[in-house]
CSV table of C-alpha atoms in Angstrom, one decimal:
chain,number,residue,atom,x,y,z
A,166,MET,CA,-12.8,-14.9,33.6
A,167,SER,CA,-13.7,-11.3,33.0
A,168,GLU,CA,-16.5,-9.7,30.9
A,169,ASP,CA,-15.4,-8.1,27.7
A,170,LEU,CA,-17.5,-5.5,25.9
A,171,GLU,CA,-16.3,-6.4,22.4
A,172,LEU,CA,-17.1,-10.1,23.1
A,173,ASN,CA,-20.6,-9.0,24.3
A,174,THR,CA,-21.1,-7.2,21.0
A,175,ALA,CA,-19.9,-10.2,19.0
A,176,ALA,CA,-22.2,-12.5,21.0
A,177,THR,CA,-25.1,-10.1,20.2
A,178,LEU,CA,-24.2,-10.1,16.5
A,179,LYS,CA,-24.2,-13.9,16.5
A,180,LEU,CA,-27.6,-14.0,18.3
A,181,GLN,CA,-29.2,-11.5,15.9
A,182,ASP,CA,-27.7,-13.5,13.0
A,183,MET,CA,-29.3,-16.7,14.2
A,184,PHE,CA,-32.8,-15.1,14.6
A,185,GLN,CA,-32.5,-13.3,11.2
A,186,LYS,CA,-31.3,-16.3,9.3
A,187,GLN,CA,-33.3,-18.9,11.4
A,188,TYR,CA,-30.5,-21.3,12.3
A,189,PHE,CA,-29.1,-22.7,15.5
A,190,ALA,CA,-25.5,-23.8,14.9
A,191,HIS,CA,-21.9,-22.8,15.5
A,192,LEU,CA,-21.7,-22.0,11.7
A,193,SER,CA,-24.2,-19.8,9.9
A,194,PRO,CA,-25.7,-21.0,6.6
A,195,SER,CA,-23.1,-18.8,4.8
A,196,GLY,CA,-20.3,-20.3,6.9
A,197,GLU,CA,-19.6,-17.6,9.5
A,198,GLY,CA,-18.4,-18.8,12.9
A,199,ALA,CA,-17.7,-17.1,16.3
A,200,GLY,CA,-14.3,-16.0,15.1
A,201,ASP,CA,-15.9,-14.1,12.2
A,202,PHE,CA,-18.2,-12.1,14.6
A,203,VAL,CA,-15.3,-11.5,17.0
A,204,LYS,CA,-13.1,-10.1,14.2
A,205,GLU,CA,-16.0,-7.9,13.0
A,206,VAL,CA,-15.9,-6.1,16.3
A,207,GLY,CA,-12.1,-5.7,16.3
A,208,TYR,CA,-11.3,-8.2,19.0
A,209,GLU,CA,-7.8,-9.7,18.4
A,210,PHE,CA,-7.6,-13.2,19.8
A,211,ILE,CA,-5.5,-16.3,20.1
A,212,ILE,CA,-8.3,-18.7,20.7
A,213,ILE,CA,-12.1,-18.4,20.7
A,214,GLY,CA,-14.9,-20.7,22.0
A,215,GLU,CA,-18.6,-20.6,21.9
A,216,ASN,CA,-21.6,-21.9,23.7
A,217,LEU,CA,-25.2,-21.7,22.4
A,218,ALA,CA,-28.6,-22.4,23.9
A,219,LEU,CA,-32.1,-22.5,22.5
A,220,GLY,CA,-35.3,-22.9,24.6
A,221,ASN,CA,-37.6,-21.5,27.2
A,222,PHE,CA,-35.4,-21.8,30.3
A,223,ARG,CA,-37.0,-21.0,33.7
A,224,ASP,CA,-34.4,-18.3,34.4
A,225,ASP,CA,-30.7,-17.5,33.9
A,226,GLN,CA,-29.7,-20.0,36.6
A,227,ALA,CA,-31.5,-22.8,34.7
A,228,LEU,CA,-29.8,-21.8,31.5
A,229,VAL,CA,-26.3,-21.8,33.0
A,230,GLN,CA,-27.1,-25.2,34.7
A,231,ALA,CA,-28.1,-26.6,31.4
A,232,TRP,CA,-24.7,-25.6,30.0
A,233,ILE,CA,-22.9,-27.0,33.1
A,234,ASP,CA,-24.8,-30.3,32.7
A,235,SER,CA,-23.5,-30.7,29.1
A,236,SER,CA,-19.8,-31.9,29.0
A,237,GLY,CA,-18.9,-29.9,25.9
A,238,HIS,CA,-20.4,-26.6,27.2
A,239,ARG,CA,-19.0,-27.2,30.7
A,240,LYS,CA,-15.5,-27.7,29.1
A,241,ASN,CA,-15.7,-24.2,27.5
A,242,ILE,CA,-16.9,-22.6,30.8
A,243,LEU,CA,-14.2,-24.1,32.9
A,244,ASN,CA,-11.4,-23.9,30.3
A,245,GLU,CA,-8.5,-22.0,31.9
A,246,CYS,CA,-7.2,-21.0,28.5
A,247,TYR,CA,-10.0,-18.4,28.2
A,248,SER,CA,-9.6,-15.2,30.2
A,249,GLU,CA,-12.6,-13.2,28.8
A,250,ILE,CA,-16.2,-13.8,28.0
A,251,GLY,CA,-19.1,-12.1,26.2
A,252,VAL,CA,-22.8,-13.0,26.6
A,253,ALA,CA,-26.0,-12.2,24.8
A,254,VAL,CA,-29.5,-13.5,25.5
A,255,ASP,CA,-32.8,-12.5,23.8
A,256,LYS,CA,-36.3,-13.7,23.0
A,257,GLY,CA,-37.5,-13.8,19.4
A,258,MET,CA,-39.3,-15.8,16.8
A,259,PHE,CA,-37.5,-19.0,15.9
A,260,GLU,CA,-39.1,-21.5,13.5
A,261,GLY,CA,-42.5,-19.9,14.1
A,262,LYS,CA,-42.4,-20.0,17.9
A,263,GLU,CA,-41.3,-17.3,20.4
A,264,THR,CA,-38.2,-18.7,22.2
A,265,TRP,CA,-35.0,-17.7,23.9
A,266,LEU,CA,-31.6,-17.8,22.3
A,267,ALA,CA,-28.3,-17.4,24.3
A,268,VAL,CA,-24.7,-17.1,23.2
A,269,GLN,CA,-21.5,-17.2,25.2
A,270,ILE,CA,-18.3,-16.3,23.4
A,271,PHE,CA,-15.0,-17.1,25.2
A,272,GLY,CA,-11.7,-15.6,24.3
A,273,LEU,CA,-8.0,-15.4,25.0
A,274,PRO,CA,-7.0,-11.9,23.7
A,275,LEU,CA,-3.8,-11.5,21.7
A,276,ALA,CA,-2.6,-9.1,24.4
A,277,ALA,CA,-2.5,-12.0,26.9
A,278,CYS,CA,0.6,-13.5,25.3
A,279,PRO,CA,3.9,-11.7,25.2
A,280,LEU,CA,4.6,-10.9,21.5
A,281,PRO,CA,8.1,-11.4,20.2
A,282,ASP,CA,10.1,-8.1,20.0
A,283,GLU,CA,9.8,-6.9,16.4
A,284,ASN,CA,12.9,-4.7,17.0
A,285,LEU,CA,14.9,-7.9,17.4
A,286,LYS,CA,13.5,-9.3,14.2
A,287,THR,CA,14.5,-6.0,12.4
A,288,LYS,CA,17.9,-6.1,13.9
A,289,ILE,CA,18.5,-9.7,12.7
A,290,GLU,CA,17.5,-8.6,9.2
A,291,VAL,CA,19.9,-5.6,9.3
A,292,TYR,CA,22.7,-7.8,10.7
A,293,GLU,CA,22.2,-10.5,8.0
A,294,ASP,CA,22.3,-7.9,5.3
A,295,GLN,CA,25.6,-6.5,6.8
A,296,LEU,CA,27.0,-10.0,7.0
A,297,GLU,CA,26.2,-10.6,3.3
A,298,LYS,CA,27.9,-7.4,2.3
A,299,LEU,CA,30.9,-8.2,4.5
A,300,GLN,CA,31.2,-11.7,3.0
A,301,LYS,CA,31.3,-10.3,-0.5
A,302,THR,CA,34.0,-7.8,0.5
A,303,ILE,CA,36.0,-10.5,2.2
A,304,GLU,CA,35.8,-12.8,-0.8
A,305,SER,CA,36.8,-9.9,-3.1
A,306,LEU,CA,39.8,-9.1,-0.9
A,307,GLU,CA,40.8,-12.8,-0.7
A,308,ALA,CA,40.8,-13.0,-4.5
A,309,GLU,CA,43.0,-9.8,-4.7
A,310,ILE,CA,45.4,-11.3,-2.2
A,311,GLU,CA,45.5,-14.6,-4.1
A,312,VAL,CA,46.8,-13.0,-7.3
A,313,MET,CA,49.2,-10.5,-5.6
A,314,TYR,CA,52.9,-11.0,-6.3
A,315,PRO,CA,55.2,-11.0,-4.4
A,316,LYS,CA,53.5,-12.3,-1.3
A,317,ARG,CA,55.3,-9.8,0.9
A,318,GLY,CA,55.9,-6.0,1.2
A,319,ALA,CA,53.9,-3.1,2.4
A,320,ALA,CA,51.0,-3.3,-0.1
A,321,TYR,CA,50.6,-7.1,0.4
A,322,ASN,CA,50.8,-6.7,4.3
A,323,GLN,CA,48.2,-3.9,4.2
A,324,LYS,CA,45.8,-6.1,2.2
A,325,VAL,CA,46.3,-9.0,4.6
A,326,ARG,CA,45.7,-6.7,7.6
A,327,GLN,CA,42.5,-5.3,5.9
A,328,TYR,CA,41.4,-8.9,5.2
A,329,ASN,CA,42.0,-10.1,8.8
A,330,ASN,CA,40.2,-7.0,10.3
A,331,LEU,CA,37.2,-7.7,8.1
A,332,VAL,CA,37.2,-11.4,9.0
A,333,THR,CA,37.3,-10.5,12.7
A,334,GLN,CA,34.5,-8.0,12.2
A,335,TYR,CA,32.5,-10.6,10.3
A,336,ASN,CA,33.0,-13.3,13.0
A,337,ASN,CA,32.0,-10.8,15.8
A,338,LEU,CA,28.8,-9.9,13.9
A,339,VAL,CA,28.0,-13.6,13.3
A,340,LYS,CA,28.4,-14.2,17.1
A,341,GLU,CA,26.1,-11.2,17.9
A,342,THR,CA,23.5,-12.2,15.2
A,343,LYS,CA,23.4,-15.8,16.7
A,344,LYS,CA,22.8,-14.4,20.1
A,345,ILE,CA,19.9,-12.1,18.9
A,346,ILE,CA,18.4,-15.0,16.9
A,347,LEU,CA,18.5,-17.2,20.0
A,348,ASP,CA,16.8,-14.4,22.1
A,349,TYR,CA,14.1,-13.9,19.4
A,350,ASN,CA,13.5,-17.6,18.9
A,351,THR,CA,13.0,-18.0,22.7
A,352,GLN,CA,10.4,-15.2,22.6
A,353,VAL,CA,8.6,-16.9,19.7
A,354,GLU,CA,8.6,-20.2,21.6
A,355,LEU,CA,7.1,-18.5,24.7
A,356,PHE,CA,4.4,-16.9,22.6
A,357,ASN,CA,3.6,-20.2,20.9
A,358,GLU,CA,3.4,-22.0,24.3
A,359,CYS,CA,1.1,-19.3,25.6
A,360,ALA,CA,-1.1,-19.4,22.4
A,361,ALA,CA,-1.4,-23.2,22.8
A,362,GLY,CA,-2.4,-22.7,26.4
A,363,GLU,CA,0.6,-24.6,27.8
């Protein structure tokens, strides 16, 4: 797990907020949590975790040991889903006494997971639009051919060739669109698996 400056800043904001509003909890009296402080500093994340400590610990080692001795705090520290950490520790007045507050904020940044290719999504939308237009043209031609009489001759054959060419074009585009959709969906699945920490 590596230190992140934005998470350090978010942890500091949380620490200052607890001293200022005199609370010791994961949610402030007005409902802000770690995710809110992290967003405030511009850190884009997939998951966020937080450890808090209050008290006059002998030193940093004693503070960390207290977290390790608590199953919930230890779980955050050892959680392999988190790749970055921010820490803030300070002494101040809390409920009329001078005491230490400490904050750890853990994060998995958005950049850690491969985002689906937005160009593929755009291509799918363009192809689907083309398919819709082609389908309307094919249906229109089919209606024209249906009412043509006689069902032979140069004009009729030309319409049928035009119809067949458009159907081939449509089928090829459907095949290509399906392939791109499959590629895009695979990328989305990989992103979701990464985001879920699988």
